[in-house]
Short mmCIF file of C-alpha atoms in Angstrom, two decimals:
data_model
loop_
_atom_site.label_atom_id
_atom_site.label_comp_id
_atom_site.label_asym_id
_atom_site.label_seq_id
_atom_site.Cartn_x
_atom_site.Cartn_y
_atom_site.Cartn_z
CA MET N 8 17.58 8.35 17.69
CA ARG N 9 14.63 10.35 16.50
CA TRP N 10 12.22 7.73 17.56
CA ILE N 11 13.86 7.41 21.11
CA LEU N 12 13.80 11.33 21.42
CA LEU N 13 10.23 11.30 20.33
CA GLN N 14 9.21 8.80 23.10
CA GLY N 15 11.31 10.46 25.82
CA MET N 16 13.38 7.33 26.36
CA PRO N 17 16.91 7.11 27.70
CA THR N 18 19.52 6.06 24.94
CA ARG N 19 21.88 4.31 27.78
CA LEU N 20 21.68 2.07 30.69
CA HIS N 21 24.09 0.96 33.34
CA ASP N 22 25.19 -2.07 31.55
CA GLU N 23 25.45 -1.77 27.71
CA SER N 24 27.55 -4.92 26.76
CA GLU N 25 26.08 -6.82 23.89
CA ASN N 26 25.46 -9.95 25.92
CA TYR N 27 23.38 -8.16 28.50
CA LEU N 28 19.99 -9.03 26.91
CA LEU N 29 17.73 -8.76 29.98
CA ASN N 30 17.78 -5.00 30.04
CA MET N 31 19.40 -3.96 26.82
CA CYS N 32 19.93 -0.30 26.14
CA ASN N 33 17.59 1.21 23.58
CA ILE N 34 20.24 2.13 20.95
CA LEU N 35 21.82 -1.42 20.74
CA GLY N 36 18.19 -2.90 20.97
CA PHE N 37 17.08 -0.92 17.86
CA PHE N 38 20.14 -2.01 16.16
CA LYS N 39 19.55 -5.63 16.89
CA TYR N 40 15.83 -5.38 15.95
CA THR N 41 16.75 -3.67 12.50
CA LEU N 42 19.42 -6.41 11.82
CA LYS N 43 16.64 -8.97 11.88
CA ASN N 44 14.43 -7.22 9.35
CA ILE N 45 16.78 -5.42 7.07
CA PRO N 46 19.74 -7.56 5.79
CA ASP N 47 21.29 -4.73 4.05
CA VAL N 48 21.92 -2.94 7.40
CA GLN N 49 23.40 -6.07 8.88
CA LYS N 50 26.44 -5.63 6.66
CA VAL N 51 27.49 -2.20 7.95
CA VAL N 52 26.57 -1.99 11.58
CA LEU N 53 27.95 -3.49 15.01
CA GLU N 54 30.56 -6.17 14.40
CA ASN N 55 30.55 -5.45 10.77
CA ALA N 56 31.14 -1.76 11.09
CA PRO N 57 34.66 0.00 11.01
CA GLY N 58 35.93 0.40 14.72
CA ASN N 59 35.39 4.25 14.59
CA PHE N 60 31.76 3.84 13.19
CA LEU N 61 29.84 1.80 15.63
CA MET N 62 27.60 4.76 16.68
CA LEU N 63 27.39 3.35 20.10
CA ALA N 64 29.99 5.78 21.92
CA PRO N 65 28.33 8.26 24.28
CA LEU N 66 29.90 11.32 22.57
CA ILE N 67 28.66 10.19 19.22
CA GLN N 68 25.18 9.77 20.54
CA LYS N 69 25.39 13.14 22.20
CA ASP N 70 26.33 14.75 18.99
CA ILE N 71 23.46 13.15 17.15
CA ILE N 72 21.05 14.39 19.97
CA ASN N 73 22.42 17.93 19.70
CA VAL N 74 21.95 17.74 15.90
CA CYS N 75 18.26 16.65 16.54
CA ALA N 76 17.71 19.60 18.92
CA LYS N 77 19.13 22.20 16.46
CA GLU N 78 17.05 20.79 13.63
CA THR N 79 13.85 20.83 15.82
CA THR N 80 14.54 24.29 17.15
CA LYS N 81 14.94 25.41 13.54
CA ALA N 82 11.61 24.17 12.59
CA ILE N 83 10.09 25.94 15.54
CA ILE N 84 11.57 29.21 14.44
CA GLU N 85 10.52 28.67 10.86
CA GLU N 86 6.87 27.83 11.96
CA LEU N 87 6.85 30.98 14.14
CA GLY N 88 8.35 33.16 11.10
CA ASP N 89 7.85 36.83 11.71
CA GLY N 90 4.74 36.46 14.11
CA ILE N 91 4.42 37.66 17.65
CA PHE N 92 4.53 35.50 20.51
CA SER N 93 4.36 35.07 24.22
CA ILE N 94 7.08 33.67 26.62
CA LEU N 95 6.47 31.18 29.70
CA VAL N 96 9.56 31.13 31.85
CA ASP N 97 10.16 28.96 35.11
CA VAL N 98 12.99 28.46 37.27
CA CYS N 99 13.90 25.12 39.15
CA ALA N 100 16.73 23.59 40.87
CA ASP N 101 18.21 20.33 39.43
CA LEU N 102 19.53 17.40 41.51
CA CYS N 103 22.80 19.12 42.09
CA ASP N 104 20.71 22.18 43.47
CA LYS N 105 21.65 24.51 40.63
CA ASP N 106 19.12 26.84 39.23
CA GLN N 107 18.01 26.19 35.61
CA MET N 108 15.70 28.59 33.41
CA THR N 109 13.50 27.13 30.89
CA LEU N 110 11.88 29.18 28.32
CA PHE N 111 8.63 28.32 26.10
CA LEU N 112 7.22 30.18 23.38
CA ARG N 113 3.43 30.35 22.78
CA TYR N 114 2.05 31.59 19.46
CA ILE N 115 -0.67 31.10 16.76
CA SER N 116 0.24 28.91 13.84
CA LYS N 117 -0.69 29.60 10.23
CA LYS N 118 -3.62 27.31 10.76
CA GLY N 119 -5.01 29.24 13.71
CA GLU N 120 -3.88 26.72 16.34
CA ILE N 121 -2.50 27.74 19.79
CA ILE N 122 1.07 26.30 19.81
CA GLU N 123 3.58 25.96 22.78
CA ARG N 124 7.12 25.03 22.08
CA PHE N 125 10.06 24.42 24.26
CA LEU N 126 12.87 26.74 23.27
CA GLY N 127 15.64 26.08 25.61
CA ILE N 128 17.04 25.42 29.09
CA VAL N 129 19.91 27.41 30.72
CA TYR N 130 21.74 27.33 34.05
CA VAL N 131 21.42 30.72 35.82
CA PRO N 132 23.89 32.06 38.60
CA ASP N 133 20.86 33.41 40.52
CA THR N 134 17.16 34.15 40.15
CA ASN N 135 17.00 38.07 40.40
CA SER N 136 15.05 39.90 37.79
CA LEU N 137 17.97 41.21 36.05
CA THR N 138 19.59 37.79 35.55
CA LEU N 139 16.37 36.24 34.25
CA LYS N 140 15.63 39.08 31.94
CA ALA N 141 19.21 38.93 30.56
CA THR N 142 19.09 35.27 30.10
CA THR N 143 15.69 35.21 28.48
CA GLU N 144 16.72 38.06 26.11
CA SER N 145 20.10 36.22 25.37
CA LEU N 146 18.21 32.70 24.48
CA LEU N 147 15.62 34.66 22.21
CA MET N 148 18.65 36.45 20.47
CA GLU N 149 20.26 33.12 19.64
CA HIS N 150 17.47 32.31 17.28
CA SER N 151 17.07 35.99 15.92
CA LEU N 152 14.06 36.87 18.36
CA SER N 153 13.64 40.01 20.03
CA LEU N 154 11.65 41.26 23.02
CA SER N 155 9.84 43.80 20.66
CA ARG N 156 7.88 40.83 19.27
CA VAL N 157 6.66 39.50 22.77
CA ARG N 158 2.92 40.07 23.41
CA GLY N 159 2.55 38.09 26.66
CA GLN N 160 4.62 36.87 29.53
CA CYS N 161 3.90 34.10 32.09
CA TYR N 162 5.82 32.91 35.03
CA ASN N 163 5.47 30.50 37.79
CA GLY N 164 4.74 32.39 40.90
CA ALA N 165 5.99 29.60 43.26
CA GLY N 166 9.28 29.29 44.95
CA LYS N 167 12.36 31.01 43.30
CA MET N 168 10.41 32.92 40.72
CA GLN N 169 8.14 34.54 43.33
CA ASP N 170 10.27 37.48 44.30
CA ALA N 171 11.45 38.22 40.90
CA ILE N 172 8.18 38.31 38.91
CA HIS N 173 7.23 41.93 39.41
CA ASP N 174 10.62 43.25 38.43
CA ILE N 175 11.12 41.07 35.50
CA LYS N 176 7.48 41.54 33.91
CA THR N 177 8.23 45.54 34.38
CA LEU N 178 11.81 45.22 32.69
CA ILE N 179 10.37 43.42 29.70
CA MET N 180 7.23 45.71 29.36
CA ARG N 181 9.68 48.76 29.10
CA GLU N 182 11.05 47.12 25.79
CA SER N 183 7.72 45.88 24.75
CA PRO N 184 4.85 47.54 26.35
CA SER N 185 2.39 45.14 24.87
CA ALA N 186 3.96 42.19 26.57
CA TYR N 187 1.03 41.77 29.19
CA TYR N 188 1.62 39.58 32.25
CA VAL N 189 -0.56 36.64 33.07
CA HIS N 190 -0.03 34.60 36.16
CA CYS N 191 0.49 30.91 35.52
CA PHE N 192 -2.95 29.23 35.62
CA SER N 193 -1.55 26.01 36.87
CA HIS N 194 0.00 27.80 39.98
CA GLN N 195 -3.21 29.58 40.67
CA LEU N 196 -5.14 26.21 40.62
CA GLN N 197 -2.41 24.76 42.92
CA LEU N 198 -2.89 27.68 45.29
CA THR N 199 -6.68 27.19 45.18
CA LEU N 200 -6.48 23.39 45.85
CA ALA N 201 -3.99 24.09 48.81
CA VAL N 202 -6.38 26.39 50.52
CA VAL N 203 -9.58 24.12 49.96
CA ALA N 204 -7.50 20.95 51.08
CA LYS N 205 -6.55 22.77 54.44
CA LYS N 206 -10.31 22.99 55.33
CA ASN N 207 -10.61 19.21 55.03
CA ALA N 208 -9.17 17.23 58.03
CA ASP N 209 -7.99 14.25 56.13
CA CYS N 210 -6.48 16.18 53.32
CA ASN N 211 -4.67 18.45 55.73
CA TRP N 212 -3.37 15.53 57.53
CA LEU N 213 -2.18 13.95 54.41
CA PHE N 214 -0.64 16.98 52.67
CA VAL N 215 0.74 18.96 55.66
CA ASP N 216 1.79 16.19 58.12
CA VAL N 217 2.69 13.37 56.03
CA LEU N 218 3.70 14.43 52.65
CA THR N 219 5.54 17.65 53.79
CA THR N 220 7.57 15.42 56.35
CA LEU N 221 8.41 13.05 53.63
CA VAL N 222 9.39 15.65 51.08
CA ASN N 223 11.69 17.37 53.70
CA TYR N 224 13.37 14.12 54.42
CA VAL N 225 14.02 13.12 50.83
CA ASP N 226 15.24 16.81 50.05
CA GLY N 227 17.76 16.67 52.89
CA SER N 228 19.15 13.28 51.83
CA PRO N 229 22.90 13.11 51.28
CA GLU N 230 22.13 11.59 47.69
CA ARG N 231 20.46 14.87 46.74
CA LYS N 232 23.37 17.01 48.00
#
């Protein structure tokens, strides 16, 4: 499971029967690979395991993933220690059109390296500044972190975050005056490229006429709704 999570691979597929060898799910595939190389393991897994200890049930795998997530987050908090950090916040809609907020930490390691770590993702009822500020603070408090230690804040200025940026950065700076705001460099680059592309007839045709129409068509499809 640790290897699957490290590689960002799915654990399950649409057909997970033991005889479905053409597109075997990763968990079952690893089990079968291990059986060939470690005879001792063969004695205690799959058909040789107790009926309630096959380790293949979706709920069991989700429990293992949650444990890995908690241990990873614990290691991040220990790495951060008592140091100061910056926060990177973004909001986007999932396939069900529900808003979810992601929070990253950016800090300097004990080796002097700049580190960015994913801390969590939370569904939010709306994207106004008060909600985003409260959600950010709540997620930090879950890991014994406070806004007083924040020395920087960065948000994606596109879409749902655009109207709330001014207010949320002000709210956080009231509690941590040193939490200086920096606009997302990636979004700045995106805006710059968009302006430059419009000056080129071929690029303007591709991005404005073709891709915009395609994105609007896909976004409005019944499957996404």
